[in-house]
Structure formats: C-alpha cells, structure tokens
C-alpha cells in the first residue's frame, strides 16, 4: 500500500519525502484547497520545486484543488488546475463536478483523483466519477467500516485511498455547513472550518470558555487543557444529556487496522495533517513507513510504535468499526 | 414564483405523515411536493406502503409529485433502493446523492440540496446530463444564486426559503448516541422528536438540532423578506421544508407574498405568529453566518444576532 502524506509547506514536503512517503499532497496558497490557512501552502513556483524534489526521490506529488469553485469566479480554480499540471503534478485531487469536467477535457493526460470532499461513499458514486471523468482513484469519506470498504474495492476497478491517521471529520466530508452556520466561512466555499478569525477564549469564573462566532463550544476547568473549538468536537446540551454530543476530541489512528485494510484491497493510506509541524510529519510518516515495512515482511506492528504515533492524545478507529455509528 | 414543499426530514408517525400530506393536497397553495426518505433508510419501511396513495392524492389535487432520494448512500440495500428509484420512478426523481446519476441514463431529473452545485460550470454540466431543476445548497449566498439563475435559463432554480437548514449528515446516529445506543439498535428514538432535538450550547444558546444522522440549524431559515429579490434574480421556486408548525398556513403566507397580495413585512409577521417561539435566520442568503437574521436591506446593519423576527 502507498503512503500518502500531507505537505503543508515546502519544508514539510521535503521532510515527508525524506521520511519515506510514496506521495505527498499539497495545495495552492488560496481558497482553491480545503486547508486555506495563513502560513500554509504553495505558490506555483514552490510547487514546481517541490515536484522536482519529490521526483528525485521517486515520490509523487498530488495537488488538492478540493473546494467548490465560487459562482462567477470559476477562473481561479481553472488556473489552479492549469498551474498544477504545468508544475508537473502527478495527480489532481478534485471534488467539484464542473472542475472535473474542465480537468478531464483540458488535461486528459493528468491523473484525476476524487477528493474525500466529493462524498463518493458507494460503488455507484465512484463509478460515476470513473465513467464521466476517467477518475483513477477515490479517497473514501470517513463514514465506512472496513468490511464496507472491502465490498467497494471488490465492486469497482477504481483505486481506493483511505485516511489512517490525524484529524477526523465526523460528518460526511464536503457536505457540512456547520462552520458557515456559525461563522459564514465553510470548508466547501472558503477552504476553512471553524476558522481562527472567529475563535475566542475567555476566562469566566475560573473556567476557560472557547467560542466560535460567539457560540460557546466548550468550557474547561482547572487542569483541563483548552482544546481548539472545532465545532463538531464541542460540548453541548441535548435533552437531558450534556457533553460531546457529536464526537469526543479524539484523532483517528487506524494503525492497528493496516492488515485489515490491506486485505480489504486498499491501494493507499492517507495521513491527515497539512497544518501540522514538520517534526510531527517526520515522526508520523517514519512510523507508518516502519509499520508498512513490518506488514510487508509478515511481522506484527511493534506496540511501542503505536504509542509513539499517538502522542498521548485520545484516539479512535472512527467509522472503520461499525459500532462507531 | 413556484412553491415546492420539501420532503419531511423527521421521523413522523406514518399516520401523521400521511394525514399531513392529505391536508397539503387539499389546502396548500403549492406547485410541487417532494416525498421520500432523505435522512435514514431505516425509517422507510414504516411509510413506504403509503407513498403510492399519497402520491395519487397529491396528483389529483394538481400538485406535481417529486420523489426524493436518500442523501447519504453507504449500505448495499440503500444503493439498490436508490438505483431502483432512479430507474423505475413514475414521477420526477430528486437526486440527493451523486450515485443516483448512474442509473438515470440521461432521463430528466431534479437535483436536491444535498448535491453540491456551487457554480455555473457544475450547473451546466448537470443540466447537460439531464437535470431540469436544481434545489441549491442552503449555504449559498445571494451573489452565487444570482449568477446561477442567470447562467442556465433552461434549468429551474429552487432556493431554500423556509425551515431548518440541513447542515451536515453522518454515518453516526446522534439520536442513538444520546440514548447510549448505536444506529444498528437505535429503537427509532428519533421518533420522539418530530421537529428535531434541540442541541444548545453549555451557556444555553440555541444552536443546532439533531435529527438522527442529520444535524440541522436551530433557527428556521426564512427568506420571506427576500422574495422580491429572488423573483428579480429569476429564481423559479421557493423550497419550503416542513416543520411541525401549520405548513398550510406557512405556504399560504408565501403564496400571498409571492403574488403581491401582502407585503414581505406582513408575511414575516404572519410567519412569526405561526411559528411562535422559533427564531428565524437568513444569514446564508445574506452572505453572513447562517444563524444570523438581517431584516430588510439598505444600510447593511446586521440584525439582532441570532434571535428576533
């Protein structure tokens, strides 16, 4: 299985390639990608340099142009596609139907990958993208169990890529307006979720209260680290319950599922984290590279390796286990 | 301006679901009515057998019947149900998951608000593929709606104009989770909340609504004040999404404003009284946070936060 690693910056790209990534994915410094945060991403020139660096090590570069072009401003996204191809990208990761049409028509020789933002969660949806746009690979939304993934790989010739580590969307990706409900900015339209521009932390009676767009997302007592107020990871009240209504603040760690994912016919494993530090990326990529090597040699993944990757955070297998639903 | 009633999104008792549609057939001044299970396929068996008689009653009353498909298709039985709906339906099918498109074989169909149509290139592509009508995602601002309505004159554009905005859908059932159950053994607890379950912040701010696997806004979107703008843009229809308030009364207010019988401000007052206790919002349309409500136009001053009429 290929290891697909996040490259938030040119330095992270080099770190990921050096640590053993088979491919890295990145985006341009604007709203054409779903990690549109200050200090991240690439100019066309930086991308071309990054592609050259990766190719020298035999690694590939996949360019994420995975937001939905704005009405009346489609040209910005067309240019991103053109620039990615000109820079030598090995694949485009897209989610908008119109943009896929543009890429398929103008750059038929460039590989088209279906972004997780396209919510292709079943064989028919995947076939739609394969038949109409010649898609070669699909990144599956994090709503499927491992047996369901196995059923998908049996039913389609399209390569399948799944997330195995990092931040977890609990809602179907590409179909979530929670952030824009509270802030006016959304992953689909602006490439951001729960943006820092709308976050406040205030001390109230000994507690730290985190808010997004003025809505209280969480409240932390003494000794409790104040987490970033990603909307769906907050504490709320519903009925008689109060707490993490949608999801606990956990990260995805499917390292223990690597054998199962291999048996399920998965082509590539994706690590989330373009906004993470270079050191984090090196650590995670190196660990997964060692895990994959162990898997290939029929050895089990050493227990210490997993702890190292978890970094003391709470982890989950997410939707890969059906009981998560 | 046409009026389209969207599908019931909540888990209503089958007899309540049926009787609601009979009353709509008899009394509501709407042009089209969508029926079908959009949120959770586990609910479908309970009212599936009533669909033909409800469809017939609506059609006899002169309403166009539209059959809405499931929004998130992951299970094999859901894929088969969606395929068979796309291939065999007698009425216009509203596609809510891209997978339905492979089975439509170019036949005319509608695109629902759960399919991402954000720009004119995608709209044109889908139109070329047989889409004759598109209900836009609720988060789209007026600026985008204007461009879309102008770009494809042959396609009817529908804008979400009333009712809680669907904000997210998941594989996880939040109703089940609240009751310490899971989707597989949910005991249909979502049926206890026919208008959805209020999900407030720890400080008691009204924020979201849980409806099984779906999360919606707490506020009801209300674009009654923007009907003249929608008409000027060339929007074909207002999508009105059913809540537990008197939907016949709601559709009459929309009809009267659309026909110029009453002014938009009068319409807003009437809706406030029909939906007593509910906060309205129009933030998405105004290009702001969706939860906000901005009355009127002109000076661009924002409205009274998330509350108010």
XYZ file of C-alpha atoms in Angstrom, chain A residues 147-279:
133
model
C -15.978 -4.607 5.569
C -17.820 -1.913 3.604
C -14.507 -0.738 2.156
C -13.717 -4.312 1.141
C -17.078 -4.530 -0.620
C -16.292 -1.337 -2.500
C -12.884 -2.476 -3.714
C -14.489 -5.701 -4.952
C -17.147 -3.725 -6.836
C -15.012 -1.162 -8.630
C -11.770 -1.043 -10.585
C -11.027 2.421 -9.193
C -8.111 2.586 -6.755
C -9.153 3.275 -3.164
C -7.345 5.560 -0.703
C -8.353 5.824 2.955
C -7.380 8.055 5.856
C -5.499 6.267 8.611
C -4.236 8.991 10.913
C -4.985 12.509 12.076
C -7.944 14.799 12.472
C -11.314 13.204 11.915
C -14.432 14.647 10.314
C -17.454 13.051 11.918
C -19.836 14.430 9.298
C -19.704 13.337 5.654
C -16.953 15.452 4.153
C -17.827 18.034 1.524
C -21.409 18.129 2.802
C -21.018 20.105 6.024
C -22.187 23.673 6.630
C -21.778 23.682 10.409
C -18.862 26.115 10.228
C -20.588 28.519 7.866
C -23.710 28.444 10.045
C -21.684 29.854 12.940
C -19.127 31.980 11.072
C -20.052 32.496 7.418
C -16.925 30.576 6.360
C -17.060 26.956 5.244
C -14.782 24.174 4.007
C -16.696 23.977 0.736
C -16.686 27.661 -0.123
C -13.609 29.044 1.634
C -11.435 26.034 2.462
C -11.675 26.570 6.217
C -13.549 25.005 9.116
C -14.058 26.683 12.492
C -11.649 29.498 11.431
C -9.354 31.112 13.980
C -10.663 34.523 12.944
C -13.917 33.697 14.745
C -12.462 31.988 17.819
C -12.276 33.499 21.299
C -11.085 32.121 24.627
C -12.361 33.882 27.700
C -11.819 33.281 31.385
C -15.094 33.110 33.238
C -15.195 32.219 36.884
C -12.044 30.108 36.825
C -13.013 28.284 33.661
C -11.782 28.895 30.119
C -14.664 29.222 27.662
C -13.978 28.703 23.980
C -16.355 30.232 21.474
C -16.800 30.212 17.711
C -18.770 33.034 16.167
C -19.959 33.898 19.646
C -21.377 30.403 20.257
C -19.942 28.580 23.266
C -18.235 25.445 22.015
C -16.589 24.242 25.226
C -15.749 25.056 28.792
C -12.574 23.842 30.536
C -11.980 23.651 34.274
C -8.660 23.978 36.079
C -6.144 21.442 34.865
C -8.068 20.748 31.671
C -6.213 21.766 28.519
C -8.335 24.095 26.404
C -8.790 22.412 23.011
C -9.332 24.319 19.789
C -13.080 24.871 19.292
C -13.651 22.784 16.182
C -17.418 22.958 16.080
C -18.314 19.265 15.946
C -15.854 18.428 18.753
C -17.536 20.718 21.281
C -19.673 20.033 24.319
C -23.359 20.760 24.043
C -26.667 20.095 25.795
C -29.374 17.978 24.159
C -32.332 16.605 26.048
C -31.089 15.512 29.452
C -27.530 14.993 28.238
C -24.610 17.325 28.283
C -21.263 16.547 26.734
C -19.622 15.576 23.473
C -22.867 15.108 21.574
C -21.193 14.557 18.186
C -17.707 13.267 18.927
C -15.106 13.301 21.662
C -11.989 15.306 20.844
C -10.135 12.277 19.513
C -7.992 11.730 16.471
C -8.135 8.892 14.007
C -5.496 6.209 14.432
C -6.169 3.185 12.291
C -2.642 1.780 12.583
C -3.985 -1.457 14.107
C -6.216 -1.868 11.058
C -3.390 -1.893 8.486
C -3.580 -5.645 7.876
C -7.375 -5.451 7.542
C -7.166 -2.514 5.157
C -4.624 -4.362 3.045
C -6.877 -7.402 2.927
C -9.766 -5.090 2.011
C -7.930 -4.144 -1.174
C -6.988 -0.583 -0.234
C -4.346 0.922 -2.557
C -3.202 3.866 -0.461
C -3.163 5.100 3.119
C -3.597 8.807 3.743
C -2.286 10.755 6.699
C -4.187 13.925 7.567
C -2.314 16.995 8.819
C -1.220 19.681 6.396
C -1.401 22.162 9.241
C 0.933 20.091 11.440
C 4.557 20.882 12.156
C 7.412 19.436 10.136
C 8.605 17.470 13.172
